[in-house]
XYZ file of C-alpha atoms in Angstrom:
437
model
C 6.270 -234.569 80.905
C 7.090 -236.289 84.186
C 3.623 -237.869 84.243
C 4.227 -239.338 80.782
C 7.580 -240.708 81.948
C 5.980 -242.250 85.037
C 3.370 -243.951 82.845
C 6.090 -245.289 80.537
C 7.931 -246.704 83.556
C 4.750 -248.246 85.047
C 5.106 -246.020 88.132
C 2.081 -245.660 90.403
C 1.172 -242.301 92.059
C 2.408 -243.344 95.523
C 5.827 -244.223 94.050
C 6.419 -241.002 92.111
C 8.545 -239.177 94.705
C 10.912 -242.126 95.233
C 11.256 -242.654 91.481
C 11.906 -238.930 90.837
C 14.719 -238.838 93.400
C 16.229 -242.087 92.142
C 16.071 -240.836 88.540
C 17.863 -237.637 89.622
C 20.491 -239.632 91.477
C 20.981 -241.857 88.423
C 20.998 -238.933 85.959
C 24.009 -237.166 87.485
C 25.729 -240.476 88.192
C 25.281 -241.280 84.490
C 27.005 -238.029 83.451
C 29.915 -238.919 85.728
C 30.273 -242.528 84.547
C 30.081 -241.740 80.817
C 32.408 -238.719 80.943
C 34.927 -240.458 83.205
C 35.050 -243.616 81.081
C 35.451 -241.757 77.784
C 38.170 -239.517 79.272
C 40.086 -242.376 80.902
C 39.928 -244.631 77.814
C 40.990 -241.801 75.503
C 44.003 -240.836 77.623
C 45.113 -244.419 78.221
C 44.716 -245.789 74.683
C 46.433 -242.692 73.255
C 49.385 -242.610 75.686
C 49.823 -246.062 77.246
C 48.100 -248.583 74.963
C 51.116 -250.929 75.180
C 50.288 -251.499 78.879
C 46.677 -252.609 78.214
C 47.209 -256.170 79.518
C 48.795 -254.924 82.747
C 46.025 -252.341 83.229
C 43.268 -254.956 82.912
C 45.080 -257.143 85.461
C 45.471 -254.256 87.951
C 41.852 -253.231 87.324
C 40.740 -256.715 88.368
C 42.825 -256.583 91.545
C 41.471 -253.147 92.475
C 37.940 -254.294 91.674
C 38.156 -257.308 93.991
C 39.562 -255.149 96.793
C 37.031 -252.304 96.467
C 33.949 -254.540 96.193
C 35.134 -256.814 99.029
C 35.713 -253.736 101.196
C 32.280 -252.402 100.209
C 30.716 -255.748 101.208
C 32.679 -255.746 104.487
C 31.478 -252.242 105.388
C 27.886 -253.045 104.398
C 27.651 -255.398 107.385
C 29.020 -252.794 109.792
C 27.541 -249.418 108.839
C 24.129 -248.406 107.508
C 23.828 -248.835 103.743
C 22.630 -245.255 103.253
C 25.781 -243.831 104.884
C 27.994 -246.260 102.947
C 26.460 -245.374 99.561
C 26.616 -241.625 100.303
C 30.239 -241.684 101.509
C 31.135 -243.778 98.476
C 29.937 -241.070 96.047
C 31.590 -238.260 98.036
C 34.910 -240.110 98.168
C 34.957 -240.810 94.420
C 34.044 -237.185 93.681
C 36.883 -235.928 95.918
C 39.338 -238.370 94.307
C 38.353 -237.141 90.831
C 38.919 -233.493 91.818
C 42.308 -234.530 93.262
C 43.326 -236.279 90.024
C 42.456 -233.157 88.042
C 44.605 -231.012 90.364
C 47.546 -233.433 90.008
C 47.243 -233.296 86.211
C 47.615 -229.508 86.452
C 50.800 -229.533 88.548
C 52.365 -232.979 88.015
C 55.268 -233.872 85.736
C 54.732 -235.910 82.561
C 55.750 -239.093 84.440
C 53.211 -238.343 87.189
C 50.552 -237.723 84.539
C 51.260 -241.094 82.896
C 50.852 -242.790 86.270
C 47.554 -240.945 86.794
C 46.354 -242.031 83.337
C 47.143 -245.668 84.198
C 45.334 -245.389 87.561
C 42.332 -243.631 85.960
C 41.948 -246.400 83.399
C 42.432 -249.197 85.955
C 39.748 -247.623 88.161
C 37.020 -247.569 85.464
C 35.735 -251.034 86.409
C 36.002 -250.691 90.216
C 34.328 -247.249 90.232
C 31.523 -248.468 87.986
C 31.052 -251.526 90.221
C 30.746 -249.677 93.539
C 28.599 -246.878 92.057
C 26.126 -249.401 90.656
C 26.172 -251.465 93.860
C 25.095 -248.304 95.663
C 22.440 -247.366 93.090
C 20.832 -250.814 92.856
C 21.178 -251.309 96.607
C 19.126 -248.157 97.188
C 16.600 -249.266 94.552
C 16.190 -252.661 96.227
C 15.580 -251.030 99.603
C 13.108 -248.418 98.290
C 10.762 -250.881 96.568
C 9.364 -254.280 97.480
C 9.633 -257.342 95.220
C 6.357 -256.734 93.371
C 7.275 -253.094 92.679
C 10.813 -254.056 91.655
C 9.634 -256.527 88.992
C 7.277 -253.888 87.570
C 9.706 -250.959 87.251
C 13.209 -252.471 87.192
C 13.365 -252.402 83.379
C 13.406 -248.596 83.214
C 14.458 -247.263 86.607
C 17.956 -246.415 85.397
C 16.549 -244.423 82.464
C 17.878 -241.274 84.171
C 21.366 -242.735 84.224
C 21.129 -243.787 80.575
C 19.728 -240.474 79.309
C 22.459 -238.531 81.143
C 25.181 -240.764 79.727
C 23.686 -240.224 76.252
C 23.731 -236.459 76.799
C 27.374 -236.562 77.948
C 28.461 -238.768 75.028
C 26.652 -236.543 72.536
C 28.109 -233.341 73.986
C 31.797 -234.313 74.239
C 32.560 -234.361 70.456
C 31.090 -230.863 70.057
C 33.124 -229.451 72.954
C 36.502 -230.189 71.345
C 37.151 -226.507 70.529
C 35.970 -225.298 73.938
C 37.612 -228.121 75.959
C 40.515 -229.443 73.849
C 42.295 -231.197 76.736
C 40.732 -234.465 77.825
C 41.787 -233.963 81.468
C 39.589 -230.846 81.669
C 36.493 -233.069 81.669
C 37.379 -234.332 85.161
C 35.830 -231.355 87.058
C 32.576 -232.015 85.158
C 32.757 -235.650 86.317
C 33.392 -234.744 89.949
C 30.680 -232.049 90.092
C 28.096 -234.384 88.557
C 28.779 -237.050 91.165
C 28.513 -234.435 93.921
C 25.008 -233.502 92.714
C 24.140 -237.220 92.530
C 25.182 -237.486 96.188
C 22.769 -234.653 97.085
C 19.850 -236.593 95.567
C 20.982 -239.671 97.475
C 21.115 -237.690 100.725
C 17.487 -236.568 100.228
C 16.439 -240.208 99.605
C 18.142 -241.462 102.761
C 16.699 -238.584 104.822
C 13.091 -239.088 103.618
C 12.761 -242.877 103.519
C 13.530 -245.688 105.927
C 15.750 -248.044 103.936
C 16.218 -250.522 106.782
C 12.645 -251.845 106.531
C 13.506 -253.750 103.338
C 16.041 -255.862 105.228
C 13.449 -257.213 107.674
C 11.572 -260.483 107.170
C 8.604 -262.316 108.683
C 10.358 -265.658 108.196
C 10.961 -267.652 111.368
C 13.737 -269.687 109.777
C 17.315 -269.320 110.942
C 19.202 -266.562 109.118
C 21.497 -267.940 106.441
C 25.243 -267.540 106.989
C 26.530 -265.207 104.256
C 30.256 -265.691 104.713
C 32.161 -266.570 101.529
C 32.944 -270.035 102.944
C 29.249 -270.796 103.583
C 28.018 -269.316 100.305
C 30.329 -271.626 98.355
C 28.277 -274.556 99.720
C 24.932 -273.119 98.596
C 24.077 -274.601 95.176
C 21.911 -271.692 94.018
C 24.383 -268.965 95.006
C 27.145 -271.012 93.399
C 25.215 -271.134 90.091
C 24.562 -267.370 90.239
C 28.290 -266.824 90.765
C 29.394 -269.159 87.962
C 26.990 -267.439 85.540
C 28.458 -264.055 86.399
C 32.016 -265.396 86.021
C 31.311 -266.544 82.442
C 29.467 -263.296 81.659
C 32.163 -260.984 83.050
C 35.081 -262.933 81.576
C 33.464 -262.835 78.132
C 32.830 -259.098 78.584
C 36.480 -258.480 79.534
C 37.873 -260.441 76.577
C 35.548 -258.620 74.168
C 36.593 -255.284 75.721
C 40.288 -256.190 75.410
C 39.885 -257.184 71.736
C 38.107 -253.901 70.989
C 40.583 -251.669 72.825
C 43.429 -253.462 71.061
C 42.178 -252.472 67.601
C 40.602 -249.071 68.268
C 43.895 -247.424 69.254
C 45.415 -248.656 65.974
C 42.491 -247.310 63.954
C 42.504 -243.895 65.705
C 46.063 -242.934 66.769
C 45.251 -239.214 67.370
C 43.845 -238.288 70.817
C 41.090 -235.971 69.557
C 39.887 -238.438 66.899
C 39.982 -241.276 69.417
C 37.995 -239.248 71.985
C 35.348 -238.335 69.398
C 35.033 -241.935 68.161
C 34.704 -243.311 71.713
C 32.096 -240.652 72.521
C 29.960 -241.458 69.461
C 30.460 -245.199 69.965
C 29.368 -244.930 73.606
C 26.433 -242.773 72.491
C 25.278 -245.478 70.057
C 25.568 -248.152 72.783
C 23.547 -246.086 75.242
C 20.804 -245.102 72.777
C 20.385 -248.743 71.770
C 20.332 -249.752 75.443
C 17.701 -247.149 76.301
C 15.489 -248.263 73.410
C 15.832 -251.860 74.580
C 14.897 -250.960 78.154
C 11.980 -248.757 77.124
C 10.321 -250.853 74.414
C 11.740 -254.388 74.392
C 12.884 -255.682 77.803
C 9.509 -256.078 79.505
C 7.976 -257.705 76.414
C 10.791 -260.259 76.094
C 10.639 -261.146 79.794
C 6.827 -261.356 79.908
C 6.403 -263.267 76.630
C 9.459 -265.533 76.608
C 10.557 -265.716 80.248
C 13.817 -265.103 82.094
C 15.759 -268.014 80.586
C 15.190 -266.989 76.952
C 15.968 -263.365 77.846
C 19.360 -264.381 79.263
C 20.121 -266.444 76.130
C 19.795 -263.445 73.780
C 23.267 -262.016 74.498
C 25.315 -265.258 74.253
C 23.610 -266.184 70.957
C 24.495 -262.808 69.392
C 27.993 -262.954 70.914
C 28.630 -266.419 69.472
C 27.484 -265.458 65.962
C 29.527 -262.239 65.861
C 32.667 -263.830 67.349
C 32.650 -266.660 64.780
C 32.101 -264.093 61.993
C 35.048 -262.052 63.324
C 37.301 -265.137 63.414
C 36.423 -266.008 59.796
C 36.983 -262.408 58.650
C 40.315 -262.106 60.475
C 41.527 -265.453 59.137
C 40.788 -264.697 55.481
C 41.122 -260.894 55.280
C 43.702 -260.269 58.007
C 43.572 -258.863 61.535
C 46.716 -256.721 61.586
C 46.547 -252.977 60.754
C 49.531 -253.583 58.448
C 47.283 -255.463 55.974
C 45.834 -252.123 54.905
C 42.267 -251.597 53.681
C 40.918 -255.042 54.596
C 41.679 -254.433 58.307
C 38.593 -252.217 58.479
C 36.318 -255.282 58.166
C 37.976 -256.950 61.135
C 37.768 -253.677 63.079
C 34.052 -253.262 62.285
C 33.182 -256.787 63.447
C 35.213 -256.438 66.656
C 33.416 -253.119 67.259
C 30.016 -254.737 66.593
C 30.882 -257.467 69.099
C 31.754 -254.827 71.706
C 28.622 -252.818 70.835
C 26.150 -255.665 71.406
C 28.049 -257.159 74.341
C 28.181 -253.819 76.181
C 24.651 -252.629 75.362
C 22.784 -255.910 75.859
C 24.680 -256.849 79.009
C 23.863 -253.487 80.544
C 20.277 -253.072 79.311
C 18.962 -256.652 79.131
C 21.131 -259.181 80.938
C 21.916 -257.272 84.154
C 18.297 -256.239 84.986
C 17.126 -259.794 84.219
C 19.881 -261.352 86.324
C 18.869 -259.211 89.319
C 15.462 -260.927 89.312
C 17.209 -264.227 90.086
C 17.974 -262.890 93.582
C 14.255 -262.560 94.408
C 13.835 -266.101 95.867
C 16.465 -265.364 98.540
C 15.510 -264.431 102.115
C 15.104 -260.630 102.453
C 17.351 -260.658 105.531
C 20.379 -261.787 103.514
C 19.412 -261.019 99.911
C 21.180 -257.658 99.697
C 24.300 -259.031 101.365
C 24.496 -261.978 98.958
C 23.729 -259.742 95.973
C 26.588 -257.394 96.889
C 29.010 -260.299 97.169
C 27.937 -261.886 93.874
C 27.517 -258.734 91.753
C 30.476 -257.062 93.438
C 33.195 -259.438 94.607
C 32.459 -262.342 92.218
C 32.037 -259.976 89.263
C 35.392 -258.303 89.915
C 37.079 -261.664 90.624
C 35.977 -262.739 87.138
C 37.531 -259.548 85.714
C 40.736 -260.353 87.608
C 40.749 -263.949 86.326
C 40.321 -262.711 82.759
C 43.147 -260.207 83.324
C 45.452 -262.956 84.644
C 44.722 -265.115 81.567
C 45.261 -262.207 79.154
C 48.508 -261.232 80.886
C 49.755 -264.837 81.059
C 48.951 -265.559 77.417
C 50.965 -262.511 76.332
C 54.136 -264.484 77.126
C 53.239 -267.107 74.497
C 54.993 -265.895 71.363
C 52.738 -267.828 68.985
C 49.532 -266.330 70.462
C 48.102 -263.518 68.286
C 45.197 -261.103 68.701
C 42.748 -263.283 66.784
C 43.327 -266.205 69.153
C 41.611 -264.325 72.010
C 38.381 -264.719 70.045
C 38.589 -268.514 70.389
C 38.562 -268.062 74.174
C 35.376 -265.973 73.849
C 33.730 -268.855 71.927
C 34.611 -271.239 74.777
C 33.209 -268.830 77.374
C 29.950 -268.434 75.426
C 29.480 -272.217 75.335
C 29.869 -272.199 79.128
C 27.249 -269.415 79.191
C 24.649 -271.673 77.540
C 25.265 -274.570 79.936
C 25.097 -272.530 83.143
C 21.940 -270.584 82.136
C 19.957 -273.827 81.880
C 21.152 -275.097 85.263
C 20.659 -271.749 86.994
C 17.109 -271.309 85.694
C 16.125 -274.824 86.798
C 17.369 -274.092 90.326
C 15.571 -270.714 90.243
C 12.251 -272.443 89.516
C 12.826 -274.834 92.389
C 13.559 -271.910 94.735
C 10.383 -270.077 93.642
C 8.274 -273.214 94.282
C 9.744 -273.558 97.771
C 9.107 -269.889 98.544
C 5.469 -270.125 97.392
C 4.931 -273.194 99.567
């Protein structure tokens, strides 16, 4: 069975041990991420949905802080120790939250629910920075291009398993908070796999280079002057802001459609399951073909095209059929289109856009590539989430601004998407030519 999986992932015999350990690390991390997100969203949207704007804003602030701190530590301690301590700390924090839910008052529990929800983005960001950082250090550029499309198949399959299991555990585990020990234990096992990887393989070799050129300054001030890094950052800002606005629109309507905690938890579990299954199918059968036949630029354009079509369709539906739950039966059409927008945005960004975007870091000098990648995919990504949160929070004070108007902002962001993809790909080609010379 493993041999068949290795063949499907284009893994060569000498790479099998590394891939097995990374798949194990990703598998248990996937159980944690899926179970934690479903639990946190269920609790928050059921208890504190009226504070959604504030939670997104705080999530952005926490995300910027955690990823900036991660980037700061990356330059001062070995990456293997940083990634391992990161998983252990999150696991311990999750166990602590569960204990506080058991003994805390209702007010304390509400605060914990808010913190849990606000931490979804930051936790996801630092976990994935660790996972992809290890991947980038285990394999060289040629190996990375060959197997990047399916290396997180362990993470995806575990998240699918968790999402599929949760609805059927309602009788056995009726309280959503009781899923937290499962989360924490899964991440602890993931950390064990990571420890074996760091003990068996020298991850520092990937950061060396034969180039005799002066090492590029990777401070934020210097990176802002680099045209290519600037384009990578602007692309991610448009991508993440669009993602956050789509997420906000979805979470706004789903709590109205499913007011009961158990029904909401089951819907979110099945919805997440559908996203993950679609994503896994894309990664297994479609990604490599799209990239090889149509190139990186066309691959990146897939998501914004679908996003633009669905957002315009949602605006038309909401305008003519209504977008308020009070309108009755016709609200379901608006809800379905908002859900479809979230479905494709989440699944394609995770399964198609993110792996493709990582290939745009290849032209950078090995000595600074991981540092720059952490700053862009970490700090810039979370800054974009914060910026979107500030806009959402600020707009809430405009009395004439209604839920449907957020969709017009998504249209504007998607147009920016198209413009920046063309410029970024042109600069990427120039960088590749220079590297080959």
